[in-house]
């Protein structure tokens, strides 16, 4: 039971940053993959590009020289976001992470090595993908990683 204003830190969870280029399980890691008839330099590139229906906008994001630049392009409101983005964004993140794990066995091994631990995206500012400053966020990135982990485990058993 928490005695303070915020929930206790879950000591059994694995906290990670999706924007750390050195974090194998993050979206910024330089583990490219082939998906939707294109090579993608990172999960971040793919995810940000899928926000747009325009091929020109998608290609500009895909060609960004760093995942941070891809994120900036994806967050720009100069281009119109696809109308269904809020409904499909988690699907695109899942597809990208799963494909990355299938393309890079060391990434899949690291994810599987987390065992049954709860995975948490430790963002202070993101309450959708991360846990937020007060650890009350939705942690959808952690949930996607855990779902991909379950799928990889299921495939390994068959």
Coordinates of N, CA, C and O in Angstrom, one line a residue:
X1 N 0.8 -1.2 0.0 CA 0.0 0.0 0.0 C 0.9 1.2 0.0 O 1.8 1.3 0.8
X2 N 0.6 2.2 -0.8 CA 1.3 3.4 -0.9 C 0.9 4.4 0.2 O -0.3 4.6 0.4
X3 N 1.9 5.0 0.8 CA 1.6 5.9 1.8 C 1.7 7.4 1.3 O 1.3 8.3 2.0
X4 N 2.3 7.6 0.1 CA 2.5 8.9 -0.4 C 1.4 9.2 -1.5 O 0.5 8.5 -1.7
X5 N 1.7 10.3 -2.1 CA 0.8 10.8 -3.2 C 0.9 10.0 -4.4 O -0.1 9.8 -5.1
X6 N 2.1 9.4 -4.7 CA 2.3 8.7 -5.9 C 2.5 7.2 -5.6 O 2.9 6.8 -4.5
X7 N 2.2 6.3 -6.6 CA 2.4 4.9 -6.4 C 3.9 4.6 -6.1 O 4.8 5.3 -6.5
X8 N 4.1 3.5 -5.3 CA 5.4 3.1 -5.0 C 6.1 2.6 -6.3 O 5.4 2.1 -7.3
X9 N 7.4 2.7 -6.4 CA 8.2 2.2 -7.5 C 8.1 0.7 -7.4 O 8.3 0.1 -6.4
X10 N 7.8 0.1 -8.5 CA 7.7 -1.4 -8.6 C 9.1 -1.9 -8.8 O 9.7 -1.8 -9.9
X11 N 9.7 -2.5 -7.7 CA 11.1 -2.9 -7.8 C 11.3 -4.2 -8.6 O 12.4 -4.5 -9.0
X12 N 10.2 -4.9 -9.0 CA 10.3 -6.1 -9.8 C 10.2 -5.7 -11.3 O 10.5 -6.5 -12.2
X13 N 9.8 -4.5 -11.6 CA 9.7 -4.1 -13.0 C 11.0 -3.7 -13.6 O 12.0 -3.4 -12.9
X14 N 11.1 -3.8 -14.9 CA 12.2 -3.3 -15.7 C 11.9 -2.0 -16.3 O 11.0 -1.9 -17.2
X15 N 12.5 -0.9 -15.9 CA 12.3 0.4 -16.4 C 13.2 0.7 -17.6 O 14.4 0.4 -17.4
X16 N 12.7 1.2 -18.7 CA 13.6 1.5 -19.8 C 13.1 2.7 -20.5 O 12.0 3.2 -20.3
X17 N 14.0 3.2 -21.4 CA 13.7 4.4 -22.2 C 13.6 4.1 -23.6 O 14.6 3.5 -24.2
X18 N 12.5 4.4 -24.3 CA 12.4 4.0 -25.7 C 13.2 5.0 -26.6 O 13.5 4.6 -27.7
X19 N 13.6 6.1 -26.0 CA 14.4 7.1 -26.8 C 15.9 7.0 -26.6 O 16.6 7.9 -27.1
X20 N 16.4 5.9 -26.0 CA 17.8 5.7 -25.8 C 18.3 4.9 -26.9 O 17.9 3.8 -27.1
X21 N 19.3 5.5 -27.7 CA 19.8 4.7 -28.9 C 20.5 3.5 -28.5 O 20.7 2.6 -29.3
X22 N 21.0 3.4 -27.2 CA 21.7 2.2 -26.8 C 20.8 1.2 -26.1 O 21.3 0.1 -25.8
X23 N 19.6 1.4 -26.0 CA 18.6 0.5 -25.4 C 18.1 -0.4 -26.6 O 17.3 0.1 -27.4
X24 N 18.5 -1.7 -26.6 CA 18.0 -2.6 -27.6 C 16.5 -2.7 -27.7 O 16.0 -2.9 -28.8
X25 N 15.8 -2.5 -26.6 CA 14.3 -2.6 -26.7 C 13.6 -1.3 -26.9 O 12.4 -1.2 -26.9
X26 N 14.4 -0.2 -27.2 CA 13.9 1.1 -27.4 C 13.5 1.3 -28.9 O 14.0 0.5 -29.8
X27 N 12.8 2.3 -29.2 CA 12.5 2.6 -30.6 C 13.6 3.4 -31.3 O 13.6 3.5 -32.5
X28 N 14.5 3.9 -30.6 CA 15.6 4.7 -31.2 C 16.8 3.8 -31.6 O 17.7 4.3 -32.3
X29 N 16.9 2.6 -31.1 CA 18.0 1.7 -31.4 C 18.1 1.5 -32.9 O 17.1 1.4 -33.6
X30 N 19.4 1.5 -33.4 CA 19.6 1.4 -34.9 C 19.6 -0.1 -35.3 O 20.6 -0.6 -35.8
X31 N 18.4 -0.7 -35.2 CA 18.2 -2.0 -35.6 C 17.1 -2.0 -36.7 O 15.9 -2.0 -36.4
X32 N 17.6 -1.8 -37.9 CA 16.7 -1.6 -39.1 C 16.0 -2.9 -39.4 O 16.4 -4.0 -39.0
X33 N 14.9 -2.8 -40.2 CA 14.1 -3.9 -40.6 C 13.4 -3.6 -41.9 O 13.2 -2.4 -42.2
X34 N 12.9 -4.6 -42.5 CA 12.1 -4.5 -43.8 C 10.6 -4.7 -43.4 O 10.3 -5.7 -42.9
X35 N 9.8 -3.7 -43.7 CA 8.3 -3.8 -43.5 C 7.6 -2.9 -44.4 O 8.1 -1.8 -44.7
X36 N 6.5 -3.3 -44.9 CA 5.6 -2.6 -45.8 C 6.5 -2.1 -47.1 O 6.4 -0.9 -47.5
X37 N 7.2 -3.0 -47.6 CA 8.0 -2.9 -48.8 C 9.1 -1.8 -48.8 O 9.5 -1.3 -49.8
X38 N 9.6 -1.6 -47.5 CA 10.7 -0.6 -47.4 C 11.6 -1.0 -46.2 O 11.2 -1.7 -45.3
X39 N 12.8 -0.5 -46.3 CA 13.8 -0.7 -45.2 C 13.6 0.5 -44.3 O 13.5 1.7 -44.7
X40 N 13.5 0.2 -43.0 CA 13.3 1.3 -42.0 C 14.5 1.2 -41.0 O 14.9 0.2 -40.5
X41 N 15.2 2.4 -40.8 CA 16.4 2.5 -40.0 C 16.1 2.2 -38.5 O 17.0 1.7 -37.8
X42 N 14.9 2.4 -38.0 CA 14.6 2.1 -36.6 C 13.0 2.0 -36.5 O 12.3 2.4 -37.4
X43 N 12.6 1.6 -35.3 CA 11.2 1.5 -35.0 C 10.6 2.9 -35.0 O 9.5 3.2 -35.5
X44 N 11.4 3.9 -34.5 CA 10.9 5.3 -34.4 C 10.6 5.8 -35.8 O 9.6 6.5 -36.0
X45 N 11.5 5.5 -36.8 CA 11.3 6.0 -38.2 C 9.9 5.4 -38.7 O 9.1 6.2 -39.3
X46 N 9.8 4.1 -38.5 CA 8.5 3.5 -39.0 C 7.3 4.1 -38.4 O 6.3 4.5 -39.0
X47 N 7.3 4.1 -37.0 CA 6.2 4.6 -36.3 C 5.8 6.0 -36.7 O 4.6 6.3 -37.0
X48 N 6.7 6.9 -36.7 CA 6.5 8.3 -37.1 C 6.0 8.4 -38.5 O 5.1 9.2 -38.8
X49 N 6.5 7.7 -39.4 CA 6.1 7.8 -40.8 C 4.7 7.3 -41.0 O 3.9 7.8 -41.9
X50 N 4.3 6.3 -40.2 CA 2.9 5.8 -40.4 C 1.8 6.7 -40.0 O 0.6 6.5 -40.2
X51 N 2.2 7.8 -39.4 CA 1.2 8.8 -39.0 C 0.6 9.5 -40.2 O -0.4 10.2 -40.1
X52 N 1.2 9.4 -41.3 CA 0.8 10.1 -42.5 C 0.3 9.2 -43.6 O 0.9 8.1 -43.8
X53 N -0.6 9.7 -44.4 CA -1.1 9.0 -45.6 C -0.2 9.3 -46.8 O -0.1 8.5 -47.7
X54 N 0.3 10.5 -46.8 CA 1.1 11.0 -47.9 C 2.4 10.2 -48.0 O 3.2 10.1 -47.0
X55 N 2.7 9.6 -49.2 CA 4.0 8.9 -49.4 C 5.2 9.8 -49.3 O 6.2 9.4 -48.8
X56 N 5.0 11.1 -49.7 CA 6.0 12.1 -49.6 C 6.4 12.3 -48.1 O 7.6 12.3 -47.8
X57 N 5.4 12.4 -47.3 CA 5.7 12.7 -45.9 C 6.3 11.4 -45.2 O 7.3 11.5 -44.5
X58 N 5.8 10.2 -45.6 CA 6.4 9.0 -45.0 C 7.9 8.9 -45.4 O 8.7 8.5 -44.6
X59 N 8.1 9.2 -46.7 CA 9.5 9.0 -47.2 C 10.4 10.0 -46.5 O 11.6 9.7 -46.2
X60 N 10.0 11.2 -46.2 CA 10.8 12.2 -45.6 C 11.2 11.8 -44.2 O 12.3 11.9 -43.7
X61 N 10.2 11.1 -43.5 CA 10.5 10.6 -42.1 C 11.5 9.4 -42.2 O 12.5 9.3 -41.5
X62 N 11.2 8.5 -43.2 CA 12.1 7.3 -43.3 C 13.5 7.7 -43.6 O 14.5 7.1 -43.2
X63 N 13.7 8.8 -44.4 CA 15.1 9.2 -44.8 C 15.8 10.0 -43.7 O 17.0 10.4 -43.9
X64 N 15.1 10.3 -42.6 CA 15.8 11.1 -41.6 C 17.0 10.4 -41.1 O 17.1 9.2 -41.0
X65 N 18.1 11.2 -40.8 CA 19.4 10.6 -40.5 C 19.5 10.2 -39.1 O 20.5 9.6 -38.7
X66 N 18.5 10.4 -38.2 CA 18.6 10.0 -36.8 C 17.1 9.8 -36.3 O 16.2 10.5 -36.8
X67 N 16.9 8.8 -35.4 CA 15.5 8.6 -34.9 C 15.0 9.9 -34.3 O 13.7 10.1 -34.4
X68 N 15.8 10.7 -33.7 CA 15.3 12.0 -33.1 C 14.7 12.9 -34.1 O 13.7 13.5 -33.9
X69 N 15.4 12.9 -35.3 CA 14.9 13.8 -36.4 C 13.6 13.2 -36.9 O 12.7 13.9 -37.3
X70 N 13.5 11.8 -37.0 CA 12.3 11.2 -37.5 C 11.1 11.5 -36.5 O 10.0 11.8 -37.0
X71 N 11.4 11.5 -35.2 CA 10.4 11.9 -34.3 C 9.9 13.3 -34.4 O 8.7 13.6 -34.4
X72 N 10.9 14.2 -34.7 CA 10.5 15.6 -34.9 C 9.7 15.8 -36.1 O 8.7 16.6 -36.1
X73 N 10.0 15.1 -37.2 CA 9.2 15.2 -38.4 C 7.8 14.6 -38.2 O 6.8 15.2 -38.7
X74 N 7.7 13.6 -37.4 CA 6.4 12.9 -37.2 C 5.5 13.8 -36.3 O 4.3 13.7 -36.3
X75 N 6.2 14.6 -35.5 CA 5.4 15.5 -34.5 C 5.1 16.8 -35.2 O 4.3 17.6 -34.6
X76 N 5.6 17.1 -36.3 CA 5.4 18.4 -37.0 C 3.9 18.4 -37.4 O 3.4 17.4 -38.0
X77 N 3.3 19.5 -37.3 CA 1.9 19.6 -37.7 C 1.7 20.3 -39.0 O 0.7 20.8 -39.4
X78 N 2.8 20.4 -39.7 CA 2.8 21.0 -41.1 C 2.1 20.1 -42.1 O 1.5 20.5 -43.0
X79 N 2.2 18.8 -41.7 CA 1.5 17.8 -42.6 C 0.3 17.2 -41.8 O 0.3 17.1 -40.6
X80 N -0.7 16.8 -42.5 CA -2.0 16.4 -41.9 C -1.8 14.9 -41.5 O -1.4 14.0 -42.2
X81 N -2.1 14.6 -40.2 CA -2.1 13.3 -39.7 C -3.3 12.5 -40.3 O -4.3 13.0 -40.6
X82 N -3.1 11.2 -40.4 CA -4.1 10.3 -40.9 C -5.3 10.4 -39.9 O -5.1 10.5 -38.7
X83 N -6.5 10.3 -40.3 CA -7.7 10.5 -39.5 C -7.8 9.4 -38.4 O -8.4 9.7 -37.4
X84 N -7.3 8.2 -38.7 CA -7.5 7.1 -37.7 C -6.3 6.9 -36.8 O -6.2 5.8 -36.2
X85 N -5.4 7.8 -36.8 CA -4.2 7.6 -36.1 C -4.3 7.1 -34.6 O -3.7 6.2 -34.2
X86 N -5.2 7.8 -33.9 CA -5.4 7.4 -32.5 C -5.9 6.0 -32.3 O -5.6 5.3 -31.3
X87 N -6.6 5.4 -33.3 CA -7.1 4.1 -33.3 C -6.0 3.0 -33.7 O -6.1 1.9 -33.3
X88 N -5.1 3.4 -34.5 CA -4.2 2.4 -35.1 C -2.7 2.6 -34.6 O -1.9 1.7 -34.9
X89 N -2.4 3.6 -33.9 CA -1.0 3.8 -33.5 C -0.4 2.6 -32.7 O 0.8 2.3 -32.9
X90 N -1.1 2.0 -31.9 CA -0.6 0.9 -31.1 C -0.3 -0.3 -32.0 O 0.6 -1.1 -31.8
X91 N -1.1 -0.5 -33.0 CA -0.9 -1.6 -34.0 C 0.4 -1.4 -34.7 O 1.2 -2.3 -34.9
X92 N 0.6 -0.2 -35.2 CA 1.9 0.1 -35.9 C 3.1 -0.1 -35.0 O 4.1 -0.6 -35.4
X93 N 3.0 0.3 -33.8 CA 4.1 0.1 -32.8 C 4.4 -1.3 -32.6 O 5.5 -1.8 -32.6
X94 N 3.3 -2.1 -32.5 CA 3.4 -3.6 -32.3 C 4.1 -4.2 -33.5 O 5.0 -5.0 -33.4
X95 N 3.6 -3.9 -34.7 CA 4.2 -4.4 -35.9 C 5.6 -4.2 -36.0 O 6.4 -5.0 -36.4
X96 N 6.0 -2.9 -35.7 CA 7.4 -2.5 -35.9 C 8.3 -3.3 -34.8 O 9.4 -3.8 -35.2
X97 N 7.9 -3.3 -33.6 CA 8.7 -4.0 -32.6 C 8.8 -5.5 -32.8 O 9.8 -6.1 -32.7
X98 N 7.7 -6.1 -33.2 CA 7.7 -7.6 -33.6 C 8.7 -7.8 -34.7 O 9.5 -8.7 -34.7
X99 N 8.6 -7.0 -35.8 CA 9.4 -7.2 -36.9 C 10.9 -7.0 -36.6 O 11.8 -7.7 -37.1
X100 N 11.2 -6.0 -35.8 CA 12.5 -5.8 -35.3 C 13.1 -7.0 -34.6 O 14.2 -7.4 -34.8
X101 N 12.3 -7.6 -33.7 CA 12.7 -8.8 -33.0 C 12.9 -10.0 -33.9 O 13.9 -10.7 -33.7
X102 N 12.1 -10.1 -34.9 CA 12.3 -11.2 -35.9 C 13.5 -11.0 -36.7 O 14.2 -11.9 -37.1
X103 N 13.9 -9.7 -37.0 CA 15.0 -9.4 -37.9 C 16.4 -9.5 -37.1 O 17.4 -9.7 -37.6
X104 N 16.3 -9.2 -35.8 CA 17.5 -9.1 -34.9 C 17.4 -10.1 -33.8 O 16.8 -9.8 -32.7
X105 N 17.9 -11.3 -33.9 CA 17.8 -12.3 -32.8 C 18.3 -11.8 -31.5 O 17.7 -12.2 -30.4
X106 N 19.3 -10.9 -31.4 CA 19.8 -10.5 -30.1 C 18.8 -9.6 -29.4 O 18.7 -9.5 -28.2
X107 N 18.0 -8.9 -30.2 CA 16.9 -8.1 -29.6 C 15.8 -9.0 -29.0 O 15.4 -8.8 -27.9
X108 N 15.4 -10.0 -29.8 CA 14.4 -11.0 -29.3 C 15.0 -11.7 -28.1 O 14.2 -11.8 -27.1
X109 N 16.2 -12.1 -28.0 CA 16.8 -12.7 -26.9 C 16.7 -11.8 -25.6 O 16.4 -12.2 -24.5
X110 N 17.1 -10.5 -25.8 CA 17.0 -9.6 -24.7 C 15.6 -9.5 -24.2 O 15.4 -9.4 -23.0
X111 N 14.6 -9.4 -25.1 CA 13.2 -9.2 -24.7 C 12.8 -10.5 -23.9 O 12.2 -10.4 -22.9
X112 N 13.1 -11.7 -24.5 CA 12.7 -12.9 -23.8 C 13.4 -13.1 -22.5 O 12.9 -13.7 -21.5
X113 N 14.6 -12.6 -22.3 CA 15.4 -12.7 -21.1 C 14.8 -11.9 -19.9 O 15.2 -12.0 -18.8
X114 N 13.8 -11.0 -20.3 CA 13.2 -10.2 -19.2 C 12.2 -11.1 -18.4 O 11.6 -10.6 -17.4
X115 N 12.0 -12.3 -18.8 CA 11.2 -13.3 -18.1 C 9.7 -12.8 -18.0 O 9.1 -12.5 -19.0
X116 N 9.3 -12.8 -16.8 CA 7.9 -12.4 -16.5 C 7.8 -11.0 -16.0 O 6.7 -10.5 -15.5
X117 N 8.9 -10.3 -15.9 CA 9.0 -8.9 -15.4 C 8.1 -8.0 -16.1 O 7.9 -8.1 -17.3
X118 N 7.5 -7.1 -15.4 CA 6.7 -6.0 -16.0 C 7.6 -5.0 -16.6 O 8.6 -4.6 -16.0
X119 N 7.4 -4.7 -17.9 CA 8.2 -3.7 -18.6 C 7.6 -2.3 -18.6 O 6.4 -2.2 -18.8
X120 N 8.3 -1.3 -18.2 CA 7.8 0.0 -18.1 C 8.6 1.0 -18.9 O 9.8 1.1 -18.7
X121 N 8.0 1.8 -19.7 CA 8.6 2.9 -20.4 C 8.7 4.1 -19.4 O 7.7 4.6 -19.0
X122 N 9.9 4.4 -19.0 CA 10.1 5.4 -17.9 C 10.2 6.8 -18.4 O 11.1 7.5 -18.2
X123 N 9.1 7.3 -19.1 CA 9.0 8.7 -19.5 C 8.3 9.5 -18.5 O 7.2 9.2 -18.1
X124 N 8.9 10.6 -18.1 CA 8.3 11.5 -17.1 C 7.1 12.3 -17.8 O 6.2 12.7 -17.1
X125 N 7.2 12.4 -19.1 CA 6.2 13.3 -19.8 C 5.2 12.6 -20.6 O 4.2 13.2 -21.0
X126 N 5.4 11.4 -20.9 CA 4.5 10.6 -21.8 C 3.6 9.7 -20.9 O 4.0 8.7 -20.3
X127 N 2.3 10.1 -20.9 CA 1.3 9.3 -20.1 C 0.6 8.3 -20.9 O -0.1 7.5 -20.4
X128 N 0.8 8.3 -22.3 CA 0.2 7.2 -23.1 C 1.2 6.1 -23.3 O 0.9 5.0 -22.9
X129 N 2.4 6.3 -23.8 CA 3.4 5.3 -24.0 C 4.1 4.9 -22.7 O 4.6 3.8 -22.5
X130 N 4.3 5.9 -21.9 CA 5.1 5.7 -20.7 C 4.3 5.7 -19.4 O 3.1 5.7 -19.4
X131 N 5.0 5.8 -18.3 CA 4.4 5.7 -16.9 C 4.2 7.1 -16.4 O 3.4 7.3 -15.4
X132 N 4.7 8.1 -17.0 CA 4.5 9.5 -16.6 C 5.3 9.8 -15.3 O 5.8 8.9 -14.6
X133 N 5.3 11.0 -14.9 CA 6.1 11.5 -13.7 C 5.6 10.8 -12.5 O 6.4 10.4 -11.6
X134 N 4.3 10.6 -12.4 CA 3.7 10.0 -11.1 C 3.5 8.5 -11.2 O 2.9 7.9 -10.4
X135 N 4.0 7.9 -12.3 CA 3.9 6.5 -12.5 C 2.5 6.0 -12.6 O 2.2 4.8 -12.4
X136 N 1.6 6.9 -13.0 CA 0.2 6.5 -13.2 C -0.2 6.5 -14.7 O -1.4 6.3 -15.0
X137 N 0.8 6.6 -15.6 CA 0.5 6.6 -17.0 C 0.1 5.3 -17.5 O 0.1 4.3 -16.8
X138 N -0.4 5.2 -18.7 CA -0.9 4.0 -19.3 C 0.2 2.9 -19.6 O -0.1 1.8 -19.7
X139 N 1.4 3.4 -19.8 CA 2.5 2.5 -20.1 C 2.2 1.6 -21.3 O 2.5 0.4 -21.3
X140 N 1.7 2.1 -22.4 CA 1.4 1.3 -23.5 C 2.6 0.7 -24.2 O 2.5 -0.4 -24.8
X141 N 3.7 1.4 -24.2 CA 4.9 0.9 -24.7 C 5.3 -0.4 -24.0 O 5.7 -1.4 -24.6
X142 N 5.3 -0.4 -22.7 CA 5.6 -1.6 -21.9 C 4.7 -2.7 -22.2 O 5.1 -3.9 -22.3
X143 N 3.4 -2.4 -22.4 CA 2.4 -3.4 -22.7 C 2.6 -4.0 -24.0 O 2.5 -5.2 -24.2
X144 N 3.0 -3.2 -25.0 CA 3.3 -3.7 -26.4 C 4.5 -4.6 -26.3 O 4.5 -5.7 -26.9
X145 N 5.6 -4.2 -25.6 CA 6.7 -5.1 -25.4 C 6.4 -6.4 -24.8 O 6.8 -7.5 -25.3
X146 N 5.5 -6.4 -23.8 CA 5.1 -7.6 -23.1 C 4.3 -8.5 -24.0 O 4.4 -9.7 -24.0
X147 N 3.5 -7.9 -24.9 CA 2.7 -8.7 -25.8 C 3.6 -9.3 -26.9 O 3.4 -10.5 -27.3
X148 N 4.6 -8.5 -27.4 CA 5.5 -9.1 -28.3 C 6.3 -10.2 -27.7 O 6.5 -11.3 -28.3
X149 N 6.7 -10.0 -26.5 CA 7.4 -11.1 -25.7 C 6.6 -12.4 -25.7 O 7.1 -13.5 -25.9
X150 N 5.3 -12.2 -25.3 CA 4.4 -13.4 -25.3 C 4.3 -14.1 -26.6 O 4.3 -15.3 -26.7
X151 N 4.2 -13.3 -27.7 CA 4.1 -13.9 -29.0 C 5.4 -14.6 -29.4 O 5.3 -15.7 -30.0
X152 N 6.5 -14.0 -29.1 CA 7.8 -14.7 -29.4 C 7.9 -16.0 -28.6 O 8.4 -17.0 -29.1
X153 N 7.5 -16.0 -27.3 CA 7.5 -17.2 -26.5 C 6.6 -18.3 -27.1 O 7.0 -19.4 -27.2
X154 N 5.4 -17.9 -27.5 CA 4.5 -18.8 -28.1 C 5.1 -19.4 -29.4 O 5.0 -20.6 -29.6
X155 N 5.7 -18.6 -30.2 CA 6.3 -19.2 -31.4 C 7.5 -20.1 -31.1 O 7.6 -21.1 -31.8
X156 N 8.2 -19.8 -30.1 CA 9.4 -20.7 -29.7 C 8.9 -22.1 -29.2 O 9.6 -23.0 -29.4
X157 N 7.7 -22.1 -28.6 CA 7.2 -23.3 -28.1 C 6.6 -24.2 -29.2 O 6.4 -25.4 -29.0
X158 N 6.2 -23.6 -30.3 CA 5.6 -24.4 -31.4 C 6.6 -24.9 -32.4 O 7.6 -24.6 -32.6

